[in-house]
Short mmCIF file of C-alpha atoms in Angstrom, two decimals:
data_model
loop_
_atom_site.label_atom_id
_atom_site.label_comp_id
_atom_site.label_asym_id
_atom_site.label_seq_id
_atom_site.Cartn_x
_atom_site.Cartn_y
_atom_site.Cartn_z
CA MET A 1 8.20 -9.71 26.93
CA THR A 2 6.45 -8.31 23.86
CA ASP A 3 8.34 -5.96 21.58
CA SER A 4 6.92 -2.48 21.25
CA ARG A 5 7.30 -0.15 18.28
CA PRO A 6 6.10 3.39 19.04
CA PRO A 7 4.17 5.33 18.01
CA LEU A 8 1.36 3.09 19.22
CA PRO A 9 -2.29 2.97 18.19
CA PRO A 10 -4.75 4.55 18.34
CA PHE A 11 -3.03 6.90 15.92
CA THR A 12 -3.45 10.64 15.67
CA LEU A 13 -2.56 12.60 12.56
CA GLU A 14 0.80 13.47 14.12
CA THR A 15 1.66 9.93 15.22
CA ALA A 16 0.53 8.41 11.90
CA ILE A 17 2.79 10.84 10.00
CA ARG A 18 5.66 9.87 12.33
CA LYS A 19 4.95 6.13 11.89
CA THR A 20 4.95 6.59 8.11
CA ARG A 21 8.31 8.38 8.14
CA LEU A 22 9.85 5.75 10.43
CA ALA A 23 8.73 3.06 7.99
CA GLU A 24 10.18 5.03 5.06
CA ASP A 25 13.51 5.44 6.86
CA ALA A 26 13.68 1.72 7.69
CA TRP A 27 12.94 0.68 4.10
CA ASN A 28 15.53 3.15 2.80
CA SER A 29 18.12 1.39 4.98
CA ARG A 30 17.66 -1.65 2.73
CA ASP A 31 18.33 -3.81 5.78
CA PRO A 32 15.81 -6.70 5.64
CA GLY A 33 16.40 -7.70 9.27
CA ARG A 34 15.82 -4.16 10.53
CA VAL A 35 12.66 -3.77 8.45
CA ALA A 36 11.25 -7.13 9.57
CA LEU A 37 11.42 -6.12 13.24
CA ALA A 38 8.59 -3.62 12.65
CA TYR A 39 6.23 -6.52 11.91
CA THR A 40 4.66 -9.11 14.20
CA PRO A 41 6.37 -12.53 14.10
CA ASP A 42 3.35 -13.88 12.16
CA SER A 43 2.64 -10.74 10.09
CA ARG A 44 0.68 -11.34 6.87
CA TRP A 45 1.63 -9.55 3.64
CA ARG A 46 0.30 -9.18 0.15
CA ASN A 47 2.91 -7.52 -2.02
CA ARG A 48 1.68 -7.26 -5.60
CA SER A 49 0.71 -10.87 -6.34
CA GLU A 50 2.89 -12.45 -3.63
CA PHE A 51 1.52 -13.59 -0.28
CA LEU A 52 3.87 -13.92 2.70
CA GLN A 53 3.57 -14.71 6.37
CA GLY A 54 6.11 -14.24 9.15
CA ARG A 55 9.36 -12.41 9.67
CA PRO A 56 11.61 -15.04 8.02
CA ALA A 57 9.50 -14.78 4.83
CA ILE A 58 9.68 -10.98 5.00
CA VAL A 59 13.48 -11.06 5.33
CA ALA A 60 13.79 -13.47 2.39
CA PHE A 61 11.44 -11.38 0.26
CA LEU A 62 13.23 -8.10 1.00
CA THR A 63 16.67 -9.64 0.46
CA GLY A 64 15.65 -10.69 -3.05
CA LYS A 65 13.87 -7.41 -3.72
CA TRP A 66 16.90 -5.27 -2.96
CA GLN A 67 19.19 -7.54 -4.98
CA ARG A 68 16.94 -6.90 -8.02
CA GLU A 69 15.98 -3.28 -7.25
CA GLN A 70 19.36 -1.55 -7.03
CA ASP A 71 19.98 2.00 -5.75
CA TYR A 72 16.49 1.94 -4.23
CA ARG A 73 15.14 5.30 -2.93
CA LEU A 74 11.64 5.51 -1.40
CA ILE A 75 9.21 8.21 -0.31
CA LYS A 76 6.04 7.32 1.64
CA GLU A 77 3.22 9.75 2.40
CA LEU A 78 0.30 9.33 4.78
CA TRP A 79 -2.96 8.91 2.88
CA GLY A 80 -5.41 8.08 5.67
CA LEU A 81 -5.76 6.64 9.16
CA HIS A 82 -8.27 5.15 11.55
CA GLU A 83 -7.34 4.03 15.07
CA HIS A 84 -5.01 1.05 14.40
CA ARG A 85 -4.87 1.33 10.60
CA ILE A 86 -2.83 3.57 8.32
CA ALA A 87 -2.98 3.95 4.54
CA VAL A 88 0.01 5.35 2.65
CA ARG A 89 0.89 6.12 -0.92
CA PHE A 90 4.48 5.74 -2.00
CA GLN A 91 6.88 5.95 -4.88
CA TYR A 92 10.37 4.59 -5.22
CA GLU A 93 13.08 4.67 -7.84
CA TRP A 94 15.48 1.88 -8.67
CA HIS A 95 17.39 0.28 -11.51
CA ASP A 96 17.85 -3.27 -12.62
CA ALA A 97 21.13 -5.10 -13.26
CA ASP A 98 21.17 -3.76 -16.83
CA GLY A 99 20.95 -0.13 -15.64
CA ASN A 100 17.31 0.41 -16.66
CA TRP A 101 15.60 2.86 -14.29
CA PHE A 102 12.06 2.58 -12.94
CA ARG A 103 9.71 4.53 -10.72
CA SER A 104 7.33 2.29 -8.81
CA TYR A 105 3.99 3.75 -7.71
CA GLY A 106 1.79 2.21 -5.07
CA ASN A 107 -0.33 2.24 -1.99
CA GLU A 108 -0.30 0.21 1.18
CA GLN A 109 -2.81 -0.51 3.89
CA TRP A 110 -1.29 -1.27 7.27
CA GLU A 111 -2.88 -2.81 10.36
CA PHE A 112 -1.11 -2.63 13.72
CA ASP A 113 -1.38 -4.55 16.97
CA ALA A 114 -1.57 -2.79 20.34
CA HIS A 115 2.25 -2.78 20.58
CA GLY A 116 2.68 -0.81 17.34
CA LEU A 117 3.89 -3.78 15.31
CA MET A 118 2.39 -4.23 11.87
CA CYS A 119 0.35 -7.42 11.70
CA ARG A 120 -0.95 -6.95 8.15
CA ARG A 121 0.38 -5.18 5.05
CA GLU A 122 -1.44 -5.01 1.72
CA ALA A 123 0.57 -3.41 -1.12
CA SER A 124 -0.43 -2.65 -4.70
CA ILE A 125 2.43 -1.49 -6.93
CA ASN A 126 3.00 -0.57 -10.58
CA ASP A 127 6.36 0.00 -12.26
CA VAL A 128 7.01 2.60 -14.94
CA ALA A 129 10.26 2.80 -16.91
CA ILE A 130 11.95 6.20 -16.62
CA LEU A 131 15.02 7.83 -18.09
CA VAL A 132 17.90 8.53 -15.72
CA SER A 133 17.25 12.25 -16.42
CA GLU A 134 13.71 11.84 -15.00
CA ARG A 135 14.90 10.69 -11.58
CA LYS A 136 13.76 12.84 -8.65
CA PHE A 137 15.02 10.85 -5.63
CA LEU A 138 18.69 11.80 -5.73
CA TRP A 139 19.85 11.76 -2.10
CA PRO A 140 22.71 9.45 -1.00
CA ALA A 141 21.84 5.91 0.10
CA GLY A 142 19.94 5.78 3.40
CA PRO A 143 17.10 7.84 4.85
CA ARG A 144 15.69 10.74 2.85
CA PRO A 145 17.14 14.00 4.20
CA ALA A 146 14.72 16.03 6.32
CA ASP A 147 14.84 18.93 3.84
CA HIS A 148 14.15 16.77 0.75
CA PRO A 149 10.62 17.33 -0.59
CA GLY A 150 7.95 14.67 -0.23
CA LEU A 151 5.66 13.34 -2.95
CA THR A 152 3.17 16.21 -2.79
CA GLU A 153 5.92 18.84 -2.86
CA LEU A 154 7.48 17.10 -5.88
CA GLY A 155 4.13 17.17 -7.71
CA LEU A 156 3.93 13.38 -7.75
#
């Protein structure tokens, strides 16, 4: 039996927004195993200059990422869609082991199979050092609260 991960393509504006928020919530869990289940077993990734393939590689990558990027908080926003593809822009805040804070800016292009699993992810990301007083993503660990503004509402 093939896993299914609704909403399924072809995407509408409403289902693409929902898919984006579900991805954001999963990443904010900082649970590599949970996040990896949204991808096909042989999913291909480009994350910055790293190239990965398959769920075990995704889990290993995310485990290391969240060890380095502490107190991670992410917001994703739909940027575009076409049938089985979604483009998002995102920003996340985190600090390193020395307590230096960063805001990472990026965009992703996602391609989905017929079962709603992501088979390809291309991510471009830049990090900018910020002061703790410049942080904007201040909710407790876990999913962003429903009433917390998104990127556009924050002027980002």
